[in-house]
PDB file of C-alpha atoms (C1' of nucleotides) in Angstrom:
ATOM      1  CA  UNK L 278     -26.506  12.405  14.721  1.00 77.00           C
ATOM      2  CA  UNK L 279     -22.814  12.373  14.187  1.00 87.00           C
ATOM      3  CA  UNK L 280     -20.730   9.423  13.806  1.00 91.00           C
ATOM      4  CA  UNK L 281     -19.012   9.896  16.756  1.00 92.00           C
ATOM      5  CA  UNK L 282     -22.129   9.906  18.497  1.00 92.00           C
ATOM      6  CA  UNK L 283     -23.543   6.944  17.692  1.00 94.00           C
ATOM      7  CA  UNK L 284     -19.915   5.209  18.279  1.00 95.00           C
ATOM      8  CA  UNK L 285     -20.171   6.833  21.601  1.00 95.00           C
ATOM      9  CA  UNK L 286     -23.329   5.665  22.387  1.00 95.00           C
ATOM     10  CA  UNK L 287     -22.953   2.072  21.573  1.00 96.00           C
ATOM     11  CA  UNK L 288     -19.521   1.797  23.545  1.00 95.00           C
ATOM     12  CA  UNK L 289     -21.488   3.040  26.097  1.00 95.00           C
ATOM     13  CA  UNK L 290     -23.829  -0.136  26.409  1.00 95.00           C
ATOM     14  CA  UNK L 291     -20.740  -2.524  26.443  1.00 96.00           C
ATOM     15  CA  UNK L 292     -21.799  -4.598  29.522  1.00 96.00           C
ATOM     16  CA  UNK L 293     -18.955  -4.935  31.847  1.00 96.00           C
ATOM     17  CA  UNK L 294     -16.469  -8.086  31.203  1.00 95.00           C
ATOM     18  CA  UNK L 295     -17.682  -7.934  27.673  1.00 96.00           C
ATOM     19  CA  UNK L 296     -15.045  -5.934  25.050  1.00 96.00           C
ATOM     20  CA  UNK L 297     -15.589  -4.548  21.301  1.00 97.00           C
ATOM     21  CA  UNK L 298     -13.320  -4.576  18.230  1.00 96.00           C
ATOM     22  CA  UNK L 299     -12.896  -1.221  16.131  1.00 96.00           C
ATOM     23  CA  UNK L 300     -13.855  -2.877  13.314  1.00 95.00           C
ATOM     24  CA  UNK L 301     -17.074  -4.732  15.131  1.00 96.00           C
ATOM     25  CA  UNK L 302     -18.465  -1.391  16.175  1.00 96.00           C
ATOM     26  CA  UNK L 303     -18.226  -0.093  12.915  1.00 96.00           C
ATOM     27  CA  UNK L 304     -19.938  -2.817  11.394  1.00 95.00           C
ATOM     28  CA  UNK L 305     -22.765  -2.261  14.239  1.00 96.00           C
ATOM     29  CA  UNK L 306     -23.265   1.395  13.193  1.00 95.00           C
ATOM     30  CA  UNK L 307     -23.298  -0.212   8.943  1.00 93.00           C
ATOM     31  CA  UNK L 308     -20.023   1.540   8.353  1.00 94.00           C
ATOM     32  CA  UNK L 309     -17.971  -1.789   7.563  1.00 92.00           C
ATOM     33  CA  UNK L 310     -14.808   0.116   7.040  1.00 94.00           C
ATOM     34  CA  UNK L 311     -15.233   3.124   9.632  1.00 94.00           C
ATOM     35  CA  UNK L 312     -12.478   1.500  12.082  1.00 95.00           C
ATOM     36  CA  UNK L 313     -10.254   4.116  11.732  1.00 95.00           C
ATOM     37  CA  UNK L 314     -13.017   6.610  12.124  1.00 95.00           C
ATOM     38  CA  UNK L 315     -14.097   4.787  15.330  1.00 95.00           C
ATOM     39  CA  UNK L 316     -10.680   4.575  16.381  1.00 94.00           C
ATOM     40  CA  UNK L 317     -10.433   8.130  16.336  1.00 94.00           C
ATOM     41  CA  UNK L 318     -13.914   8.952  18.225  1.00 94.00           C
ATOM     42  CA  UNK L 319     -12.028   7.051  21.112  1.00 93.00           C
ATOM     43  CA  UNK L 320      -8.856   9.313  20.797  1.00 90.00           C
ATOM     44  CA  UNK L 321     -10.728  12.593  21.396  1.00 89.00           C
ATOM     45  CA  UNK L 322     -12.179  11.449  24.324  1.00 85.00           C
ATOM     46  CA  UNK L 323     -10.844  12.560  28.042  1.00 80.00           C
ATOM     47  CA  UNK L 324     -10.298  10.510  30.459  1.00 77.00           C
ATOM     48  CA  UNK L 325     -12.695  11.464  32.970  1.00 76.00           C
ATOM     49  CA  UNK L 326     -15.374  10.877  30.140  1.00 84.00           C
ATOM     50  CA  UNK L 327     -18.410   8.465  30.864  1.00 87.00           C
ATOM     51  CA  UNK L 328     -17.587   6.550  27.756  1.00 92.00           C
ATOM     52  CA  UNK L 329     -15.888   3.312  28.672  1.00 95.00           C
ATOM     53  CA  UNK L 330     -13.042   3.420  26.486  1.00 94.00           C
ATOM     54  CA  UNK L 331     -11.311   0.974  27.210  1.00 94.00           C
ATOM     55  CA  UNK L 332     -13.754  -1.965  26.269  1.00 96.00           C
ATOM     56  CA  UNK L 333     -13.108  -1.106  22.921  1.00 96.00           C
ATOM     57  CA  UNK L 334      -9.584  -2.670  21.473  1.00 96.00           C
ATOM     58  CA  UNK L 335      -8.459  -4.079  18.023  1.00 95.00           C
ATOM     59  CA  UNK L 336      -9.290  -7.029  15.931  1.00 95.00           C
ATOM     60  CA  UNK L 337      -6.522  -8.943  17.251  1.00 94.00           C
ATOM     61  CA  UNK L 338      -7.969  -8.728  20.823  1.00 94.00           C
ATOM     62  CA  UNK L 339      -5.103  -6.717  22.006  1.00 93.00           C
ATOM     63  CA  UNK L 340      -4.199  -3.034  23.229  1.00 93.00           C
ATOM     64  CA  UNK L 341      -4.278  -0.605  20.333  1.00 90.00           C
ATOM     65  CA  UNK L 342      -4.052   2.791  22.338  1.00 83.00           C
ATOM     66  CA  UNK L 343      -0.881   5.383  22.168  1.00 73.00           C
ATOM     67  CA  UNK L 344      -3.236   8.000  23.692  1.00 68.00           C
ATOM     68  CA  UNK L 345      -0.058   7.830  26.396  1.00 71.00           C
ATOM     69  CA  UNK L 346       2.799   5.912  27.854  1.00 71.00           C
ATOM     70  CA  UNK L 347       1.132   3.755  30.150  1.00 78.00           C
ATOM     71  CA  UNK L 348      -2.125   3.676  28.100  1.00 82.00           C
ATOM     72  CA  UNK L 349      -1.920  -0.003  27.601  1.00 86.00           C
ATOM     73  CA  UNK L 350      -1.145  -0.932  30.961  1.00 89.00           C
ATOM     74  CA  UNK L 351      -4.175   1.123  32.243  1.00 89.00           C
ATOM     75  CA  UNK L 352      -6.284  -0.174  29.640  1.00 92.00           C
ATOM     76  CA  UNK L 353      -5.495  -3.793  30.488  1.00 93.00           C
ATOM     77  CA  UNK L 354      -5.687  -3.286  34.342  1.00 93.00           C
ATOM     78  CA  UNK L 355      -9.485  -1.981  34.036  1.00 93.00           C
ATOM     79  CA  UNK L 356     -10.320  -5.136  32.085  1.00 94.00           C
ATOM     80  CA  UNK L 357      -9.156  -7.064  33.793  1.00 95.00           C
ATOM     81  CA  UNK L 358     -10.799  -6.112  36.570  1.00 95.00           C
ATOM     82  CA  UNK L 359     -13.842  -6.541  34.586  1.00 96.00           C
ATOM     83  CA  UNK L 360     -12.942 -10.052  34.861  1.00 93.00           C
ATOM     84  CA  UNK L 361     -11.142  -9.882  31.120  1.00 95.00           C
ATOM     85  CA  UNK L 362      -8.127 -12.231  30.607  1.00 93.00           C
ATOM     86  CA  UNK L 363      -5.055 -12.177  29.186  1.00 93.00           C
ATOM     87  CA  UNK L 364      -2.815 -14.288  27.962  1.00 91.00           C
ATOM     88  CA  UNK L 365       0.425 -14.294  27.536  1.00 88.00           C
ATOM     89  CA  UNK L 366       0.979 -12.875  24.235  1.00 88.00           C
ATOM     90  CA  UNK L 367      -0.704  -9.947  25.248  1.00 90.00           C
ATOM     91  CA  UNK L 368      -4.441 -10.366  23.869  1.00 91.00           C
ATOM     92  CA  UNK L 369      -8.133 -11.486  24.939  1.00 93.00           C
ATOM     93  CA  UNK L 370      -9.717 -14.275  23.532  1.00 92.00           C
ATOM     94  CA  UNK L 371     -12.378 -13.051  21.735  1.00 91.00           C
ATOM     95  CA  UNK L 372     -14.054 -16.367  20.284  1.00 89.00           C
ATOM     96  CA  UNK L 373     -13.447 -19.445  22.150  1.00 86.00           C
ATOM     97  CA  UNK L 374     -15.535 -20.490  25.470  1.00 86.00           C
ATOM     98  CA  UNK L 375     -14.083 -17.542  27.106  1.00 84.00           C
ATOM     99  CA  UNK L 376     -14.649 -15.373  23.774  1.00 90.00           C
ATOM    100  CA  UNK L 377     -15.423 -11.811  25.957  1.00 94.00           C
ATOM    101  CA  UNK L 378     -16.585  -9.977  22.700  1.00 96.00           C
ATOM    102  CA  UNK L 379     -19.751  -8.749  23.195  1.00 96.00           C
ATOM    103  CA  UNK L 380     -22.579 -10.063  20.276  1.00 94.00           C
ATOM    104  CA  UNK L 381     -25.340  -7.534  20.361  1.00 95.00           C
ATOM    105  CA  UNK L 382     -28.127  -8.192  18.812  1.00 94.00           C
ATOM    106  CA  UNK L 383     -29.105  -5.656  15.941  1.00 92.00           C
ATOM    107  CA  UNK L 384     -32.289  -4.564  17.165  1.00 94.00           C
ATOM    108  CA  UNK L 385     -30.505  -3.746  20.831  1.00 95.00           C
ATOM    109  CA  UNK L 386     -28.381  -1.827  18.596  1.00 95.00           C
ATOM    110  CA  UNK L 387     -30.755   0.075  16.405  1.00 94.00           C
ATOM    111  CA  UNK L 388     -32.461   0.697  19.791  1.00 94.00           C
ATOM    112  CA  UNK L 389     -29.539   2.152  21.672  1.00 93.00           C
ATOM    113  CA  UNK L 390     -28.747   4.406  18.623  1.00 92.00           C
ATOM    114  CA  UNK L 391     -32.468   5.317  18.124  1.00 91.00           C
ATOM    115  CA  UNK L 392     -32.978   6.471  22.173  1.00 91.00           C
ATOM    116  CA  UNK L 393     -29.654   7.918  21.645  1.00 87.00           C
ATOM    117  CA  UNK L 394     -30.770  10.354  18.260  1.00 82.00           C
ATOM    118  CA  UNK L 395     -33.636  11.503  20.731  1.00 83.00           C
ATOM    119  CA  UNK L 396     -31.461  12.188  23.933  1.00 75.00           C
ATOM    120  CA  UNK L 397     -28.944  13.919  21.714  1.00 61.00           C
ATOM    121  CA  UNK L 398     -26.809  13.719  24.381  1.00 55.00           C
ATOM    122  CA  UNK L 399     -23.941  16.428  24.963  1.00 53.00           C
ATOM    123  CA  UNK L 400     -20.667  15.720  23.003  1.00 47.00           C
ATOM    124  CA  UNK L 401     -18.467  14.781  25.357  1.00 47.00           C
ATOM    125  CA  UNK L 402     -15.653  16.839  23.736  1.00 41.00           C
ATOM    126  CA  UNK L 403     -12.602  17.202  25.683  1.00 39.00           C
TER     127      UNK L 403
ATOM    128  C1'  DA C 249     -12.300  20.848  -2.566  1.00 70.14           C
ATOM    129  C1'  DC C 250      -7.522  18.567  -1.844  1.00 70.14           C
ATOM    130  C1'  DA C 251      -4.027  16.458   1.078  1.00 70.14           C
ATOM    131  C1'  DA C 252      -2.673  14.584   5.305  1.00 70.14           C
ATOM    132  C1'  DT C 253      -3.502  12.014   9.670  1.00 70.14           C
ATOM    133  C1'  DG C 254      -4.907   8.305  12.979  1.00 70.14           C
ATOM    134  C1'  DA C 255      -6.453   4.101  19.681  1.00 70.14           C
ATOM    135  C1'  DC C 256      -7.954   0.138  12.476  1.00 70.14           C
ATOM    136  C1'  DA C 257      -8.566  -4.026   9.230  1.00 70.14           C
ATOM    137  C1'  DT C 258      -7.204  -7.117   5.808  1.00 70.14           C
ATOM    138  C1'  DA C 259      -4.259  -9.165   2.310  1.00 70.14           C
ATOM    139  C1'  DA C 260       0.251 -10.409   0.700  1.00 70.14           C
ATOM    140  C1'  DG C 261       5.260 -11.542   1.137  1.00 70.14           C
TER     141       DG C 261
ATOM    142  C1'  DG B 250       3.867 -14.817  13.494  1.00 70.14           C
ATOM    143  C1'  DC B 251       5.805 -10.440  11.865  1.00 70.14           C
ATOM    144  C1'  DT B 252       6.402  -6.608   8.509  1.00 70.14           C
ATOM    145  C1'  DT B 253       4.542  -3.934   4.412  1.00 70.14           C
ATOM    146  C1'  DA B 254       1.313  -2.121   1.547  1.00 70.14           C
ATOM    147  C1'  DT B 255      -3.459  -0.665   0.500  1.00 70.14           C
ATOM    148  C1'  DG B 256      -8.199   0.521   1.608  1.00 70.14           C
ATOM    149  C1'  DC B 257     -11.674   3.009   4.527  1.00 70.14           C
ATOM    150  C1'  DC B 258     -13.912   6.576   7.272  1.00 70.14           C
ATOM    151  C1'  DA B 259     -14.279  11.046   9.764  1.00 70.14           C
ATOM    152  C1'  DT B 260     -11.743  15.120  11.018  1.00 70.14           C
ATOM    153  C1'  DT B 261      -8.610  18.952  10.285  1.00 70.14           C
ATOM    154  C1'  DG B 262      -5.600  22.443   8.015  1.00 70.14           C
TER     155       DG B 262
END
DNA sequence: ACAATGACATAAG
DNA sequence: GCTTATGCCATTG
């Protein structure tokens, strides 16, 4: 199972109105330091791919894309549809009441990743 | 195998 | 809070 796989998969079990940092998923999969890595799963995906992309942004709670112009905008309008709010500087809150960063637990994640190794579900390259 | 790159993260100034 | 510098991981030439 490939790394960007199992980044794939996870992102994929973001519940709706619920977001995830680089750095958290890379932590989920026990690669503390894969952010980058993670961040660059997300950049080879296409847009018409089931993965939902855009719950994933960086550890400041804003818009990290540059996949294109209006990335961020796009980004932002599909979360917020999800019921995700921003403020005025740009970024969620991701601790607070309202903290919209999702907290899986790490057997739901072990789970995910071990239904995922026996799918091995087509790489959703380009 | 080596060097460079990137939708990141963290520390320091 | 913002800008720089360094570290990390997977991928690519």
């Amino acid at each position: 199972m490939n790394f960007n796989e199992q980044v794939y998969a996870l992102v994929r079990c973001i519940p709706p109105g619920k977001v995830l940092t680089y750095g958290t998923v890379a932590r989920l999969l026990d690669v503390p330091h894969g952010a980058r890595a993670v961040g660059w799963a997300m950049r080879r995906l296409p847009d018409s791919s089931s993965v939902p992309w855009f719950r994933v942004i960086n550890a400041k709670g804003g818009i990290s894309t540059g996949y294109a112009e209006n990335g961020e905008l796009i980004q932002r309008t599909l979360l917020e549809a999800e019921g995700v709010h921003f403020n005025a500087e740009g970024h969620t809150n991701l601790h607070g009441p309202q903290g919209v960063l999702w907290k899986p637990s790490p057997w739901e994640v072990r789970a995910l990743l071990d239904a995922a190794a026996h799918q091995e579900p087509p790489l959703p390259s380009e």
